[in-house]
Amino acid sequence: MVNKFKTVCLTAAIASSSATFAGGLLTNTNQHVAFNRMMSREASIGIDGVYYNPAGVVFMGEGSHLAINWQMAYQTRTIKNDYKLFTNNVNNPTTPRDFKGKAFAPVIPSFQYAYNKGRWSLQGNFALTGGGGKCTFDNGLGSFEKIVGETAMGAIGLAGAIDNALGAEMFTSDQAFGKKGSYSFNSYMHGRQYYFGLSAGAAYKVNDNFSVYAGLRGIYATCNYYGYVEDIKVGNMPLYQVLDPSKENSANIELSCDQSGIGFTPMLAVDYKTGRWNFSAKYEFKTRMRLKNKSVNQLPSIGNLDDNLKNQMNKALTAKFIHAGMSQEQAMIKAEQTSTAVLNNPTVVATTAGLKQQFDSKINKAIGEYADGKKIAGDIPSLLTVGVGYSPIDELRINVGFHWFDDYNATSYNNRNKLLKKRGTLEFNAGVEYDVTKKITVSTGWQNTNYGLTDKYMDDKSFVVSSNSVGVGGVYHITKKLDFSVAYFHTFYNHVKTSETVTLAPGVSNTYNSDYTRNNNAFAAGVNITF
């Protein structure tokens, strides 16, 4: 059971800091204020096109164009879990239970630059292409507590087998593990994930209507995960007493891991203008990313379980036999013989062997992803975007767009990406902006994000939820060469519910229910400068 703690703690961290913005599983698409206020920018002609429509940027006027953007995002993630064993938690005996994580990114900068001359446009972009914040689960996750509760049941099962073989109450006493499976523990999880992207490319105007673009983005990923499960107690017995009673932290699990990696993304794009219409497309190739771990993790050991159980029994039995009138030497010999016989009992042997076998068979999986020095697959999926823009009058612009993220073929640790549907993530958006006066432009937009999720992919250690986002904002044209923009967007997430049948023992099972959702808000401001 102890190895399950490690699996939970070590694999939970990646979700605690995943992207707080719009886009695919690992891709941020809101890299300019214009997106936040309009949502659909794939077919627009503007400095934000350095990211959204790089081929179209060449149709801007000659000279240098610069955008400086600031964003702030706040997200909560809520998982409601319903599990019968939660009622054994002495500190909070309720079910269902909400587990909440808070992700906050106060300063997310981005910069776009283009120099247009003749038929050419030389461009650069700096932004957070993935991640972008921190997330904290102050009380851990439901999966943490689920395993603690199941471990408590396993502990009282082993205690019962020993006491039955002994013919007396020892480990099942109220002073030890007891018989109810009650438990207590403390847990915490915090993660930080930033994928910095710096791109450079060039667009070429083939003629007055058609342009092409090619570019390359370099990505530097830096992540940090810290979490623990500690002070585990079953009944009135701290778990460390049967693992290593000389060390009070011997049953604690602590994760402290830094990850870093570099990847490169080739990009191609086209834009076609005709009359009041504009059409665009962009393709970003898959980014091969390998993250190297630098870890200092603390993991419990189950190897000395037999010896520690025997020492516990010897002390208790020696005191019992002395109290019955034996000399200390006789009592120690008798205690040694009795404890040896009990631990060699076939039922006890089978129970302890099962725990050890489970531990040994899964230890690599438990520590694999965050093992020190290891390189972990974390590809960013390829991305296809298509946009159409139409301006019925000079003051009004209407856009629609489409995104396809090939998440299924972006390799992740243990090929978890193959648990997704092959179709990947689909996004549809629409936006409109209107020049109220020569000085003021207002805009609004909508985007639907539909992930290719499956029940097997969903868990609280790494989950996303399909959603609808709306944005609103405006632009104040200070001068012909200086614009100031503000925006706000909110994401309305769906609820995804799953159910799992957990077999605790032959003929004994419980249902573990989960309800996943999120809440997201983002604010943005920025300036566009032409010089």
Coordinates of N, CA, C and O in Angstrom, one line a residue, residues 297-465:
N297 N 14.0 13.6 -3.5 CA 12.8 13.0 -3.1 C 13.0 12.1 -1.9 O 14.0 11.4 -1.8
Q298 N 12.0 12.1 -1.0 CA 12.1 11.2 0.2 C 11.0 10.1 0.0 O 9.8 10.5 -0.1
L299 N 11.4 8.9 0.1 CA 10.4 7.8 -0.1 C 10.5 6.8 1.0 O 11.6 6.5 1.4
P300 N 9.4 6.2 1.4 CA 9.5 5.2 2.5 C 9.9 3.9 2.0 O 9.9 3.6 0.8
S301 N 10.4 3.0 2.9 CA 10.8 1.7 2.5 C 10.0 0.6 3.3 O 9.7 0.8 4.5
I302 N 9.6 -0.4 2.6 CA 8.8 -1.5 3.2 C 9.7 -2.7 3.5 O 9.2 -3.7 4.0
G303 N 11.0 -2.6 3.1 CA 11.8 -3.8 3.2 C 12.0 -4.4 4.6 O 12.2 -5.6 4.8
N304 N 11.9 -3.5 5.7 CA 12.1 -4.0 7.0 C 10.8 -4.2 7.8 O 10.8 -4.3 9.0
L305 N 9.7 -4.4 7.0 CA 8.4 -4.6 7.7 C 8.4 -5.8 8.6 O 7.9 -5.7 9.8
D306 N 8.9 -6.9 8.2 CA 8.9 -8.1 9.0 C 9.7 -7.9 10.3 O 9.2 -8.3 11.4
D307 N 10.9 -7.4 10.2 CA 11.7 -7.2 11.4 C 11.1 -6.2 12.3 O 11.1 -6.4 13.6
N308 N 10.5 -5.1 11.8 CA 9.9 -4.1 12.7 C 8.6 -4.7 13.4 O 8.4 -4.4 14.5
L309 N 7.9 -5.5 12.6 CA 6.7 -6.1 13.3 C 7.2 -7.1 14.4 O 6.6 -7.1 15.5
K310 N 8.2 -7.8 14.1 CA 8.7 -8.7 15.1 C 9.3 -8.0 16.3 O 9.0 -8.5 17.5
N311 N 9.9 -6.9 16.1 CA 10.4 -6.1 17.3 C 9.3 -5.6 18.1 O 9.3 -5.6 19.4
Q312 N 8.2 -5.1 17.4 CA 7.1 -4.6 18.1 C 6.4 -5.8 19.0 O 6.1 -5.6 20.1
M313 N 6.3 -7.0 18.4 CA 5.7 -8.1 19.1 C 6.6 -8.6 20.2 O 6.1 -8.9 21.3
N314 N 7.9 -8.6 20.0 CA 8.8 -9.1 21.1 C 8.7 -8.2 22.3 O 8.7 -8.7 23.5
K315 N 8.7 -6.9 22.1 CA 8.6 -6.0 23.3 C 7.3 -6.2 24.0 O 7.3 -6.3 25.3
A316 N 6.2 -6.3 23.3 CA 4.9 -6.4 23.9 C 4.8 -7.8 24.6 O 4.2 -7.9 25.8
L317 N 5.2 -8.8 23.9 CA 5.1 -10.2 24.5 C 6.0 -10.4 25.7 O 5.7 -11.1 26.7
T318 N 7.2 -9.8 25.6 CA 8.2 -9.9 26.8 C 7.5 -9.3 28.0 O 7.6 -9.9 29.1
A319 N 7.0 -8.1 27.8 CA 6.3 -7.5 29.0 C 5.2 -8.3 29.5 O 5.0 -8.4 30.7
K320 N 4.4 -8.9 28.6 CA 3.3 -9.7 29.0 C 3.7 -11.0 29.8 O 3.1 -11.3 30.8
F321 N 4.8 -11.6 29.3 CA 5.2 -12.9 30.0 C 5.9 -12.6 31.3 O 5.8 -13.3 32.3
I322 N 6.6 -11.4 31.4 CA 7.2 -11.0 32.7 C 6.1 -10.8 33.7 O 6.1 -11.2 34.9
H323 N 5.0 -10.1 33.2 CA 3.9 -9.8 34.1 C 3.2 -11.1 34.6 O 2.7 -11.2 35.7
A324 N 3.3 -12.2 33.7 CA 2.7 -13.5 34.1 C 3.6 -14.3 35.0 O 3.3 -15.4 35.5
G325 N 4.9 -13.8 35.4 CA 5.7 -14.5 36.3 C 7.0 -15.0 35.8 O 7.8 -15.6 36.6
M326 N 7.3 -14.9 34.5 CA 8.5 -15.4 34.0 C 9.7 -14.4 34.3 O 9.4 -13.3 34.5
S327 N 10.9 -15.0 34.2 CA 12.0 -14.2 34.4 C 12.2 -13.4 33.0 O 11.6 -13.8 32.0
Q328 N 13.0 -12.4 33.1 CA 13.2 -11.6 31.8 C 13.8 -12.5 30.7 O 13.4 -12.4 29.6
E329 N 14.8 -13.3 31.1 CA 15.4 -14.2 30.1 C 14.4 -15.1 29.5 O 14.3 -15.3 28.3
Q330 N 13.6 -15.8 30.4 CA 12.6 -16.7 29.9 C 11.5 -16.0 29.0 O 11.1 -16.5 28.0
A331 N 11.1 -14.8 29.5 CA 10.1 -14.1 28.7 C 10.6 -13.7 27.3 O 9.9 -13.7 26.3
M332 N 11.9 -13.3 27.2 CA 12.5 -12.9 25.9 C 12.5 -14.1 25.0 O 12.2 -14.0 23.8
I333 N 12.9 -15.3 25.5 CA 13.0 -16.5 24.7 C 11.6 -16.8 24.2 O 11.4 -17.1 23.0
K334 N 10.6 -16.8 25.1 CA 9.2 -17.2 24.8 C 8.7 -16.2 23.8 O 8.0 -16.6 22.8
A335 N 9.0 -14.9 24.0 CA 8.4 -13.9 23.0 C 9.0 -14.1 21.6 O 8.3 -14.0 20.6
E336 N 10.3 -14.4 21.6 CA 11.0 -14.6 20.3 C 10.3 -15.8 19.6 O 10.1 -15.8 18.4
Q337 N 10.1 -16.9 20.3 CA 9.5 -18.1 19.7 C 8.1 -17.8 19.2 O 7.7 -18.2 18.1
T338 N 7.3 -17.1 20.0 CA 5.9 -16.8 19.7 C 5.8 -15.9 18.5 O 5.1 -16.2 17.5
S339 N 6.6 -14.8 18.5 CA 6.5 -13.9 17.3 C 7.0 -14.6 16.0 O 6.4 -14.3 15.0
T340 N 8.0 -15.4 16.2 CA 8.5 -16.1 15.0 C 7.4 -17.0 14.4 O 7.2 -17.1 13.2
A341 N 6.7 -17.7 15.3 CA 5.7 -18.7 14.9 C 4.5 -17.9 14.2 O 4.0 -18.3 13.2
V342 N 4.2 -16.7 14.8 CA 3.1 -15.9 14.2 C 3.4 -15.4 12.9 O 2.6 -15.5 11.9
L343 N 4.6 -14.9 12.7 CA 5.0 -14.3 11.4 C 5.2 -15.4 10.4 O 5.3 -15.0 9.2
N344 N 5.4 -16.6 10.8 CA 5.5 -17.7 9.8 C 4.2 -18.4 9.5 O 4.1 -19.3 8.7
N345 N 3.1 -17.9 10.2 CA 1.8 -18.4 9.9 C 1.5 -18.2 8.4 O 1.7 -17.1 7.9
P346 N 0.9 -19.2 7.7 CA 0.7 -19.0 6.3 C -0.1 -17.8 5.9 O 0.2 -17.2 4.9
T347 N -1.2 -17.5 6.7 CA -2.0 -16.3 6.3 C -1.2 -15.1 6.5 O -1.3 -14.1 5.6
V348 N -0.4 -15.0 7.6 CA 0.4 -13.8 7.8 C 1.4 -13.6 6.7 O 1.7 -12.5 6.2
V349 N 2.1 -14.8 6.4 CA 3.1 -14.8 5.3 C 2.5 -14.3 4.0 O 3.1 -13.5 3.3
A350 N 1.4 -14.8 3.7 CA 0.7 -14.4 2.4 C 0.4 -12.9 2.4 O 0.5 -12.3 1.4
T351 N -0.1 -12.4 3.5 CA -0.5 -11.0 3.6 C 0.7 -10.1 3.4 O 0.7 -9.1 2.6
T352 N 1.7 -10.3 4.2 CA 2.9 -9.5 4.1 C 3.6 -9.6 2.7 O 4.1 -8.7 2.2
A353 N 3.7 -10.9 2.2 CA 4.3 -11.1 0.9 C 3.5 -10.3 -0.2 O 4.2 -9.8 -1.1
G354 N 2.2 -10.3 -0.1 CA 1.4 -9.5 -1.1 C 1.7 -8.1 -1.0 O 1.9 -7.4 -2.1
L355 N 1.9 -7.5 0.1 CA 2.3 -6.1 0.2 C 3.6 -5.8 -0.4 O 3.8 -4.9 -1.1
K356 N 4.6 -6.7 -0.1 CA 5.9 -6.5 -0.6 C 6.0 -6.7 -2.1 O 6.7 -5.9 -2.8
Q357 N 5.3 -7.7 -2.6 CA 5.3 -7.9 -4.0 C 4.7 -6.7 -4.8 O 5.2 -6.3 -5.8
Q358 N 3.6 -6.2 -4.2 CA 3.0 -5.0 -4.8 C 4.0 -3.8 -4.8 O 4.1 -3.1 -5.8
F359 N 4.7 -3.7 -3.7 CA 5.6 -2.6 -3.6 C 6.7 -2.7 -4.6 O 7.1 -1.8 -5.4
D360 N 7.3 -3.9 -4.7 CA 8.5 -4.2 -5.6 C 8.1 -4.0 -7.1 O 8.9 -3.5 -7.9
S361 N 6.9 -4.5 -7.4 CA 6.5 -4.5 -8.8 C 6.2 -3.1 -9.3 O 6.2 -2.9 -10.5
K362 N 5.8 -2.2 -8.4 CA 5.4 -0.9 -8.9 C 6.3 0.3 -8.5 O 6.1 1.4 -8.8
I363 N 7.5 -0.1 -7.9 CA 8.3 1.0 -7.4 C 8.9 1.8 -8.5 O 9.0 3.1 -8.4
N364 N 9.2 1.2 -9.7 CA 9.7 2.0 -10.8 C 8.7 2.9 -11.3 O 9.0 4.1 -11.7
K365 N 7.5 2.4 -11.4 CA 6.4 3.3 -11.9 C 6.2 4.4 -10.9 O 5.9 5.6 -11.3
A366 N 6.3 4.1 -9.6 CA 6.0 5.1 -8.6 C 7.0 6.3 -8.6 O 6.6 7.4 -8.5
I367 N 8.3 6.0 -8.8 CA 9.3 7.0 -8.8 C 9.8 7.4 -10.1 O 10.6 8.4 -10.3
G368 N 9.3 6.7 -11.2 CA 9.9 6.9 -12.5 C 9.8 8.3 -13.1 O 10.8 8.8 -13.6
E369 N 8.7 8.9 -13.1 CA 8.5 10.2 -13.8 C 9.4 11.3 -13.2 O 9.8 12.2 -13.9
Y370 N 9.7 11.2 -11.8 CA 10.4 12.3 -11.2 C 11.7 11.8 -10.6 O 12.2 12.5 -9.7
A371 N 12.2 10.7 -11.1 CA 13.5 10.2 -10.6 C 14.6 11.2 -11.0 O 14.6 11.7 -12.1
D372 N 15.6 11.4 -10.1 CA 16.6 12.3 -10.3 C 17.5 11.9 -11.5 O 17.8 10.7 -11.7
G373 N 17.7 12.9 -12.4 CA 18.6 12.7 -13.6 C 17.9 12.1 -14.8 O 18.5 12.0 -15.9
K374 N 16.6 11.7 -14.7 CA 15.9 11.1 -15.8 C 15.3 12.2 -16.7 O 15.0 13.3 -16.3
K375 N 15.2 11.8 -18.0 CA 14.6 12.7 -19.0 C 13.2 12.2 -19.3 O 13.0 11.0 -19.6
I376 N 12.2 13.1 -19.3 CA 10.8 12.8 -19.4 C 10.3 13.4 -20.7 O 10.5 14.5 -21.0
A377 N 9.5 12.6 -21.4 CA 8.9 13.1 -22.6 C 7.7 14.0 -22.3 O 6.9 13.7 -21.4
G378 N 7.7 15.2 -22.9 CA 6.6 16.2 -22.7 C 6.4 17.0 -24.0 O 6.5 18.2 -24.0
D379 N 6.1 16.3 -25.1 CA 6.0 17.0 -26.4 C 4.8 18.0 -26.4 O 3.8 17.8 -25.7
I380 N 5.0 19.1 -27.1 CA 3.9 20.0 -27.4 C 3.3 19.6 -28.7 O 4.0 19.4 -29.7
P381 N 2.0 19.4 -28.8 CA 1.4 18.9 -30.0 C 1.5 19.9 -31.2 O 1.6 21.1 -31.0
S382 N 1.4 19.3 -32.4 CA 1.3 20.1 -33.6 C -0.1 20.8 -33.6 O -1.0 20.4 -32.9
L383 N -0.1 22.0 -34.3 CA -1.3 22.9 -34.2 C -1.6 23.4 -35.6 O -0.7 23.9 -36.3
L384 N -2.8 23.2 -36.0 CA -3.3 23.8 -37.3 C -4.4 24.8 -36.9 O -5.3 24.5 -36.2
T385 N -4.2 26.0 -37.5 CA -5.2 27.1 -37.3 C -5.7 27.6 -38.7 O -4.9 27.7 -39.6
V386 N -7.0 27.9 -38.8 CA -7.6 28.4 -40.0 C -8.5 29.6 -39.6 O -9.2 29.5 -38.6
G387 N -8.4 30.7 -40.3 CA -9.3 31.8 -40.0 C -9.9 32.5 -41.3 O -9.3 32.4 -42.3
V388 N -11.1 33.0 -41.1 CA -11.7 33.8 -42.1 C -12.2 35.1 -41.5 O -12.8 35.1 -40.5
G389 N -11.9 36.2 -42.2 CA -12.3 37.5 -41.8 C -13.1 38.2 -42.8 O -12.8 38.1 -44.0
Y390 N -14.1 39.0 -42.4 CA -15.0 39.7 -43.3 C -15.3 41.1 -42.7 O -15.6 41.2 -41.5
S391 N -15.2 42.1 -43.6 CA -15.5 43.5 -43.1 C -16.6 44.1 -44.0 O -16.3 44.6 -45.1
P392 N -17.9 44.0 -43.6 CA -18.9 44.5 -44.4 C -18.9 46.0 -44.7 O -19.3 46.5 -45.7
I393 N -18.4 46.7 -43.6 CA -18.2 48.1 -43.7 C -16.8 48.4 -43.1 O -16.3 47.6 -42.3
D394 N -16.2 49.6 -43.4 CA -14.9 49.8 -42.9 C -14.8 49.8 -41.3 O -13.7 49.4 -40.8
E395 N -15.9 50.1 -40.6 CA -15.8 50.2 -39.2 C -16.1 48.9 -38.5 O -15.9 48.7 -37.3
L396 N -16.5 47.9 -39.2 CA -16.9 46.6 -38.6 C -16.1 45.4 -39.2 O -15.9 45.3 -40.4
R397 N -15.5 44.6 -38.3 CA -14.8 43.4 -38.7 C -15.3 42.2 -38.0 O -15.4 42.2 -36.7
I398 N -15.5 41.1 -38.7 CA -16.1 39.9 -38.2 C -15.1 38.7 -38.5 O -14.7 38.6 -39.7
N399 N -14.8 37.9 -37.5 CA -13.8 36.8 -37.7 C -14.4 35.5 -37.2 O -15.2 35.5 -36.2
V400 N -14.0 34.4 -37.9 CA -14.3 33.1 -37.3 C -13.0 32.3 -37.5 O -12.2 32.6 -38.4
G401 N -12.8 31.3 -36.6 CA -11.5 30.6 -36.6 C -11.7 29.2 -36.1 O -12.7 28.8 -35.5
F402 N -10.7 28.4 -36.4 CA -10.7 26.9 -36.0 C -9.2 26.6 -35.6 O -8.3 27.0 -36.3
H403 N -9.1 25.8 -34.6 CA -7.8 25.2 -34.1 C -7.9 23.7 -34.0 O -8.9 23.2 -33.5
W404 N -6.9 23.0 -34.4 CA -6.8 21.6 -34.2 C -5.4 21.2 -33.6 O -4.4 21.5 -34.1
F405 N -5.5 20.7 -32.4 CA -4.3 20.2 -31.6 C -4.2 18.7 -31.7 O -5.1 18.0 -31.3
D406 N -3.1 18.2 -32.2 CA -2.9 16.8 -32.4 C -2.3 16.2 -31.1 O -1.2 15.7 -31.1
D407 N -3.1 16.3 -30.0 CA -2.6 15.8 -28.7 C -2.3 14.3 -28.7 O -1.4 13.9 -27.9
Y408 N -3.1 13.5 -29.4 CA -2.9 12.1 -29.4 C -1.5 11.6 -29.8 O -1.0 10.6 -29.3
N409 N -0.9 12.4 -30.7 CA 0.5 12.0 -31.2 C 1.6 12.8 -30.6 O 2.7 12.8 -31.0
A410 N 1.3 13.6 -29.5 CA 2.3 14.3 -28.8 C 2.8 13.5 -27.6 O 2.0 13.3 -26.6
T411 N 3.9 12.9 -27.6 CA 4.4 11.9 -26.7 C 4.5 12.5 -25.3 O 5.1 13.5 -25.1
S412 N 3.9 11.8 -24.3 CA 4.0 12.2 -22.9 C 4.5 11.0 -22.1 O 4.6 9.9 -22.6
Y413 N 4.7 11.2 -20.8 CA 5.3 10.1 -20.0 C 4.4 8.9 -20.0 O 3.2 9.0 -19.8
N414 N 5.0 7.7 -20.2 CA 4.3 6.4 -20.3 C 3.2 6.4 -21.4 O 2.2 5.7 -21.3
N415 N 3.4 7.3 -22.4 CA 2.4 7.4 -23.5 C 1.0 7.6 -23.0 O 0.0 7.1 -23.6
R416 N 0.9 8.5 -22.0 CA -0.5 8.8 -21.5 C -1.3 9.5 -22.6 O -2.6 9.4 -22.5
N417 N -0.7 10.1 -23.5 CA -1.4 10.7 -24.6 C -2.3 9.7 -25.4 O -3.3 10.1 -26.0
K418 N -1.9 8.5 -25.4 CA -2.7 7.5 -26.1 C -4.0 7.1 -25.4 O -4.9 6.4 -26.0
L419 N -4.2 7.7 -24.2 CA -5.5 7.5 -23.5 C -6.6 8.5 -24.1 O -7.8 8.4 -23.8
L420 N -6.1 9.5 -24.8 CA -7.0 10.5 -25.4 C -7.6 9.9 -26.7 O -7.1 9.0 -27.3
K421 N -8.7 10.6 -27.1 CA -9.3 10.2 -28.4 C -8.3 10.7 -29.6 O -7.6 11.7 -29.4
K422 N -8.3 9.9 -30.6 CA -7.4 10.2 -31.7 C -7.6 11.5 -32.4 O -6.7 12.1 -33.0
R423 N -8.8 12.1 -32.3 CA -9.1 13.3 -33.0 C -8.4 14.5 -32.4 O -8.4 15.6 -33.0
G424 N -7.9 14.4 -31.2 CA -7.2 15.6 -30.6 C -8.2 16.6 -30.1 O -9.4 16.3 -29.8
T425 N -7.7 17.8 -29.9 CA -8.5 18.9 -29.3 C -9.0 19.8 -30.5 O -8.2 20.2 -31.4
L426 N -10.3 20.2 -30.4 CA -10.9 21.0 -31.5 C -11.3 22.3 -30.8 O -12.0 22.3 -29.7
E427 N -11.0 23.4 -31.4 CA -11.5 24.7 -31.0 C -12.2 25.5 -32.1 O -11.6 25.5 -33.2
F428 N -13.3 26.1 -31.8 CA -14.0 27.0 -32.7 C -14.2 28.4 -32.1 O -14.5 28.4 -30.9
N429 N -14.0 29.4 -32.8 CA -14.1 30.8 -32.2 C -14.7 31.7 -33.2 O -14.8 31.5 -34.4
A430 N -15.3 32.8 -32.7 CA -15.8 33.9 -33.5 C -15.7 35.2 -32.7 O -15.7 35.2 -31.5
G431 N -15.5 36.3 -33.4 CA -15.3 37.6 -32.8 C -15.7 38.7 -33.7 O -15.7 38.6 -34.9
V432 N -16.0 39.8 -33.1 CA -16.4 41.0 -33.8 C -15.8 42.2 -33.1 O -15.7 42.3 -31.9
E433 N -15.3 43.2 -33.9 CA -14.9 44.5 -33.4 C -15.4 45.6 -34.2 O -15.6 45.5 -35.4
Y434 N -15.7 46.7 -33.5 CA -16.4 47.8 -34.2 C -15.8 49.1 -33.7 O -15.5 49.4 -32.5
D435 N -15.5 50.0 -34.7 CA -14.9 51.3 -34.4 C -16.1 52.3 -34.1 O -16.8 52.8 -35.0
V436 N -16.2 52.5 -32.8 CA -17.3 53.4 -32.4 C -17.0 54.8 -32.8 O -17.9 55.5 -33.3
T437 N -15.8 55.2 -32.7 CA -15.3 56.5 -33.2 C -13.9 56.3 -33.7 O -13.4 55.2 -33.7
K438 N -13.3 57.3 -34.2 CA -11.9 57.2 -34.7 C -11.0 56.9 -33.5 O -9.9 56.5 -33.8
K439 N -11.4 57.2 -32.3 CA -10.6 57.0 -31.1 C -10.8 55.7 -30.4 O -10.0 55.2 -29.7
I440 N -12.0 55.1 -30.5 CA -12.4 54.0 -29.7 C -12.9 52.8 -30.5 O -13.8 53.0 -31.4
T441 N -12.4 51.7 -30.2 CA -12.8 50.4 -30.8 C -13.3 49.5 -29.7 O -12.6 49.3 -28.7
V442 N -14.4 48.8 -29.9 CA -14.9 47.8 -28.9 C -15.0 46.5 -29.6 O -15.1 46.4 -30.8
S443 N -14.9 45.4 -28.8 CA -14.9 44.1 -29.4 C -15.4 43.1 -28.4 O -15.3 43.3 -27.2
T444 N -15.8 41.9 -28.9 CA -16.2 40.8 -28.1 C -16.0 39.5 -28.9 O -15.9 39.6 -30.1
G445 N -15.9 38.4 -28.2 CA -15.7 37.1 -28.9 C -16.1 35.9 -28.1 O -16.3 36.0 -26.8
W446 N -16.1 34.8 -28.7 CA -16.4 33.5 -28.0 C -15.5 32.4 -28.6 O -15.1 32.4 -29.8
Q447 N -15.2 31.4 -27.7 CA -14.4 30.3 -28.2 C -14.9 29.0 -27.5 O -15.1 29.0 -26.2
N448 N -15.0 28.0 -28.2 CA -15.4 26.7 -27.7 C -14.2 25.7 -27.8 O -13.6 25.6 -28.8
T449 N -13.8 25.1 -26.6 CA -12.7 24.2 -26.6 C -13.2 22.8 -26.3 O -13.9 22.6 -25.2
N450 N -13.0 21.8 -27.1 CA -13.5 20.5 -26.9 C -12.3 19.5 -27.0 O -11.8 19.2 -28.1
Y451 N -11.9 19.1 -25.8 CA -10.8 18.1 -25.7 C -11.3 16.7 -26.1 O -12.4 16.3 -25.8
G452 N -10.4 15.9 -26.6 CA -10.7 14.5 -26.9 C -10.5 13.6 -25.7 O -9.7 12.7 -25.6
L453 N -11.3 13.9 -24.6 CA -11.1 13.2 -23.4 C -11.8 11.8 -23.3 O -12.7 11.5 -24.1
T454 N -11.2 10.9 -22.5 CA -11.8 9.6 -22.2 C -11.8 9.5 -20.7 O -11.1 10.2 -19.9
D455 N -12.6 8.6 -20.2 CA -12.7 8.3 -18.7 C -11.4 7.9 -18.2 O -11.0 8.2 -17.1
K456 N -10.6 7.1 -19.0 CA -9.3 6.6 -18.5 C -8.3 7.8 -18.4 O -7.4 7.7 -17.5
Y457 N -8.4 8.8 -19.1 CA -7.5 9.9 -19.1 C -7.8 10.8 -17.8 O -6.9 11.4 -17.3
M458 N -9.1 10.9 -17.4 CA -9.5 11.8 -16.4 C -9.0 11.3 -15.0 O -9.4 10.1 -14.6
D459 N -8.3 12.1 -14.3 CA -8.1 11.9 -12.8 C -7.6 13.2 -12.3 O -7.3 14.1 -13.0
D460 N -7.7 13.3 -11.0 CA -7.4 14.6 -10.3 C -5.9 15.0 -10.4 O -5.5 16.1 -10.2
K461 N -5.1 14.0 -10.8 CA -3.6 14.3 -10.9 C -3.3 15.0 -12.2 O -2.3 15.7 -12.4
S462 N -4.2 14.9 -13.2 CA -4.0 15.6 -14.5 C -5.3 15.6 -15.2 O -5.7 14.6 -15.9
F463 N -6.0 16.7 -15.1 CA -7.3 16.8 -15.9 C -7.6 18.1 -16.5 O -7.1 19.1 -16.1
V464 N -8.3 18.0 -17.6 CA -8.8 19.2 -18.3 C -10.3 19.0 -18.5 O -10.8 17.9 -18.4
V465 N -11.0 20.1 -18.8 CA -12.4 20.0 -19.0 C -12.8 20.9 -20.1 O -12.3 22.1 -20.2

